Tab-separated table of C-alpha atoms in Angstrom:
chain	number	residue	atom	x	y	z
A	1	MET	CA	8.925	-17.198	9.027
A	2	ARG	CA	5.611	-16.464	7.364
A	3	VAL	CA	4.623	-15.113	3.948
A	4	GLY	CA	1.650	-13.015	2.844
A	5	ILE	CA	0.377	-11.622	-0.449
A	6	GLY	CA	-1.484	-8.347	-0.893
A	7	TYR	CA	-3.347	-6.856	-3.840
A	8	ASP	CA	-5.364	-3.680	-4.234
A	9	VAL	CA	-6.954	-1.720	-7.063
A	10	HIS	CA	-8.768	1.604	-7.232
A	11	LYS	CA	-10.478	3.538	-10.010
A	12	LEU	CA	-8.983	6.808	-11.287
A	13	VAL	CA	-11.386	9.757	-11.052
A	14	GLU	CA	-11.272	13.544	-11.221
A	15	ASN	CA	-11.227	15.756	-8.119
A	16	ARG	CA	-9.208	13.345	-5.949
A	17	ASP	CA	-5.557	13.434	-4.910
A	18	LEU	CA	-3.307	10.689	-6.222
A	19	ILE	CA	-1.567	9.237	-3.179
A	20	ILE	CA	0.627	6.182	-3.592
A	21	GLY	CA	2.991	4.903	-0.918
A	22	GLY	CA	2.060	7.928	1.165
A	23	VAL	CA	3.340	10.288	-1.551
A	24	LYS	CA	1.052	12.870	-3.167
A	25	ILE	CA	1.825	12.608	-6.873
A	26	PRO	CA	0.859	15.426	-9.267
A	27	HIS	CA	-1.698	14.042	-11.737
A	28	GLU	CA	-4.971	15.109	-13.338
A	29	LYS	CA	-6.819	12.264	-11.585
A	30	GLY	CA	-6.705	10.539	-8.225
A	31	LEU	CA	-7.902	7.234	-6.828
A	32	LEU	CA	-11.464	6.710	-5.641
A	33	GLY	CA	-11.946	5.015	-2.293
A	34	HIS	CA	-13.355	5.323	1.214
A	35	SER	CA	-9.904	6.184	2.611
A	36	ASP	CA	-7.186	7.981	0.626
A	37	ALA	CA	-7.256	4.937	-1.731
A	38	ASP	CA	-3.480	4.412	-1.542
A	39	VAL	CA	-3.251	1.150	-3.511
A	40	LEU	CA	0.378	0.476	-2.693
A	41	THR	CA	0.056	0.958	1.056
A	42	HIS	CA	-3.134	-1.130	1.043
A	43	ALA	CA	-1.369	-3.993	-0.751
A	44	VAL	CA	1.484	-3.920	1.793
A	45	ILE	CA	-0.955	-3.883	4.721
A	46	ASP	CA	-2.894	-6.807	3.246
A	47	ALA	CA	0.331	-8.771	2.704
A	48	ILE	CA	1.291	-8.271	6.360
A	49	PHE	CA	-2.208	-9.230	7.539
A	50	GLY	CA	-1.985	-12.323	5.337
A	51	ALA	CA	1.383	-13.309	6.789
A	52	LEU	CA	-0.040	-12.859	10.298
A	53	ALA	CA	-3.231	-14.766	9.304
A	54	VAL	CA	-5.427	-12.046	10.815
A	55	GLY	CA	-7.844	-11.265	7.991
A	56	ASP	CA	-7.591	-8.433	5.533
A	57	LEU	CA	-7.771	-4.666	5.127
A	58	GLY	CA	-11.573	-4.651	5.053
A	59	SER	CA	-11.924	-6.628	8.265
A	60	HIS	CA	-9.636	-4.257	10.180
A	61	PHE	CA	-10.715	-0.995	8.509
A	62	PRO	CA	-14.246	-1.496	7.108
A	63	ASP	CA	-15.401	0.970	4.460
A	64	THR	CA	-18.716	1.141	6.312
A	65	ASP	CA	-17.013	2.836	9.278
A	66	GLU	CA	-16.990	6.637	8.989
A	67	LYS	CA	-13.831	6.920	11.100
A	68	TYR	CA	-11.896	5.568	8.101
A	69	LYS	CA	-13.423	8.012	5.595
A	70	ASN	CA	-10.511	9.793	3.866
A	71	ALA	CA	-8.124	8.029	6.282
A	72	ASP	CA	-4.392	8.411	5.734
A	73	SER	CA	-3.282	4.899	4.788
A	74	LEU	CA	0.103	5.417	6.429
A	75	LYS	CA	-1.803	5.708	9.744
A	76	LEU	CA	-3.446	2.357	8.937
A	77	MET	CA	0.040	0.959	8.326
A	78	GLU	CA	1.094	2.181	11.785
A	79	TYR	CA	-1.720	0.086	13.302
A	80	THR	CA	-0.564	-2.862	11.191
A	81	TYR	CA	3.012	-2.490	12.416
A	82	LYS	CA	1.884	-2.349	16.059
A	83	LEU	CA	-0.154	-5.540	15.594
A	84	MET	CA	2.761	-7.315	13.896
A	85	ASN	CA	5.121	-6.190	16.651
A	86	TYR	CA	2.650	-7.268	19.377
A	87	MET	CA	2.411	-10.712	17.771
A	88	GLY	CA	6.208	-11.009	17.896
A	89	TYR	CA	7.123	-10.501	14.236
A	90	LYS	CA	9.250	-8.127	12.208
A	91	ILE	CA	9.638	-7.481	8.489
A	92	GLY	CA	11.981	-9.855	6.682
A	93	ASN	CA	11.355	-8.169	3.358
A	94	ILE	CA	8.589	-6.781	1.188
A	95	ASP	CA	8.515	-6.672	-2.604
A	96	CYS	CA	5.885	-4.525	-4.309
A	97	THR	CA	4.743	-3.697	-7.818
A	98	ILE	CA	2.649	-0.677	-8.802
A	99	ILE	CA	0.734	-1.230	-12.058
A	100	ALA	CA	-0.088	2.102	-13.717
A	101	GLN	CA	0.048	3.394	-17.275
A	102	SER	CA	0.623	6.911	-15.952
A	103	PRO	CA	1.980	8.872	-14.243
A	104	LYS	CA	5.544	7.595	-14.128
A	105	MET	CA	6.301	6.338	-10.607
A	106	ALA	CA	10.121	6.216	-10.716
A	107	PRO	CA	10.647	9.744	-9.304
A	108	TYR	CA	8.632	8.833	-6.182
A	109	LEU	CA	9.782	5.292	-5.352
A	110	ASP	CA	12.545	6.278	-2.917
A	111	GLU	CA	10.182	8.479	-0.892
A	112	MET	CA	7.655	5.628	-0.764
A	113	LYS	CA	10.368	3.265	0.523
A	114	GLU	CA	11.382	5.786	3.165
A	115	ASN	CA	7.763	6.126	4.325
A	116	PHE	CA	7.410	2.365	4.693
A	117	GLY	CA	10.820	1.839	6.292
A	118	LYS	CA	10.099	4.433	8.951
A	119	ILE	CA	6.667	3.050	9.844
A	120	LEU	CA	7.609	-0.632	9.640
A	121	ASN	CA	10.833	-0.044	11.576
A	122	THR	CA	12.948	-1.835	8.987
A	123	ASP	CA	16.030	-1.084	6.937
A	124	LEU	CA	15.346	0.206	3.424
A	125	LYS	CA	17.280	-2.772	2.022
A	126	ASN	CA	14.294	-4.894	3.144
A	127	ILE	CA	11.872	-2.969	0.913
A	128	ASN	CA	11.617	-3.131	-2.860
A	129	ILE	CA	9.090	-1.084	-4.818
A	130	LYS	CA	8.904	-1.186	-8.568
A	131	ALA	CA	6.424	0.028	-11.167
A	132	THR	CA	5.257	-1.213	-14.519
A	133	THR	CA	2.725	-0.386	-17.198
A	134	GLU	CA	0.551	-2.887	-19.011
A	135	GLU	CA	1.440	-1.551	-22.450
A	136	GLY	CA	-2.034	-0.032	-22.886
A	137	LEU	CA	-3.841	-3.290	-22.057
A	138	GLY	CA	-6.565	-3.800	-19.457
A	139	PHE	CA	-8.086	-1.241	-17.107
A	140	THR	CA	-4.698	0.020	-15.903
A	141	GLY	CA	-3.396	0.289	-19.466
A	142	LYS	CA	-6.479	2.282	-20.429
A	143	LYS	CA	-5.808	4.616	-17.464
A	144	GLU	CA	-9.069	3.659	-15.744
A	145	GLY	CA	-7.360	2.629	-12.512
A	146	ILE	CA	-4.161	1.708	-10.715
A	147	ALA	CA	-3.331	-1.613	-9.070
A	148	SER	CA	-0.613	-2.823	-6.735
A	149	GLN	CA	0.712	-6.168	-5.551
A	150	CYS	CA	2.944	-7.029	-2.615
A	151	ILE	CA	4.536	-10.101	-1.119
A	152	CYS	CA	5.838	-9.914	2.421
A	153	LEU	CA	8.070	-12.147	4.485
A	154	ILE	CA	7.873	-11.688	8.253
A	155	LEU	CA	10.213	-13.214	10.775
A	156	LYS	CA	9.774	-14.137	14.432
A	157	LYS	CA	11.694	-11.641	16.599
């Protein structure tokens, strides 16, 4: 068994879609990034890469590579799953936190879990996604950005 931690943050800006956990969420702003800037999916991918000890998101999908411009992060997760599977591991469990003052994430959490469960070939009981605000404090509390954290346990198959 191996454990990894992932963290990601992106700035909120106008004229971008807000995509979190592969779900397009209605909001007046979206996240700025080279790909779709999906902070939750990025944190999960980084946690898996950490558990596998194979680097990080930037080393596998550099923001200097045009083929990842506006990339769908769920496609990046598919690559991550294939690598994990090739190395002989499967998901034990993942636990994630989205840190955002707004919008409210609760209506979208189940769809996010379903997206991850399907791609990572794991039962939904192995995935936990929760959301919190920072009570108006910090950059997320001031609605300047959204962050996400994830811890992942992988098991030898």
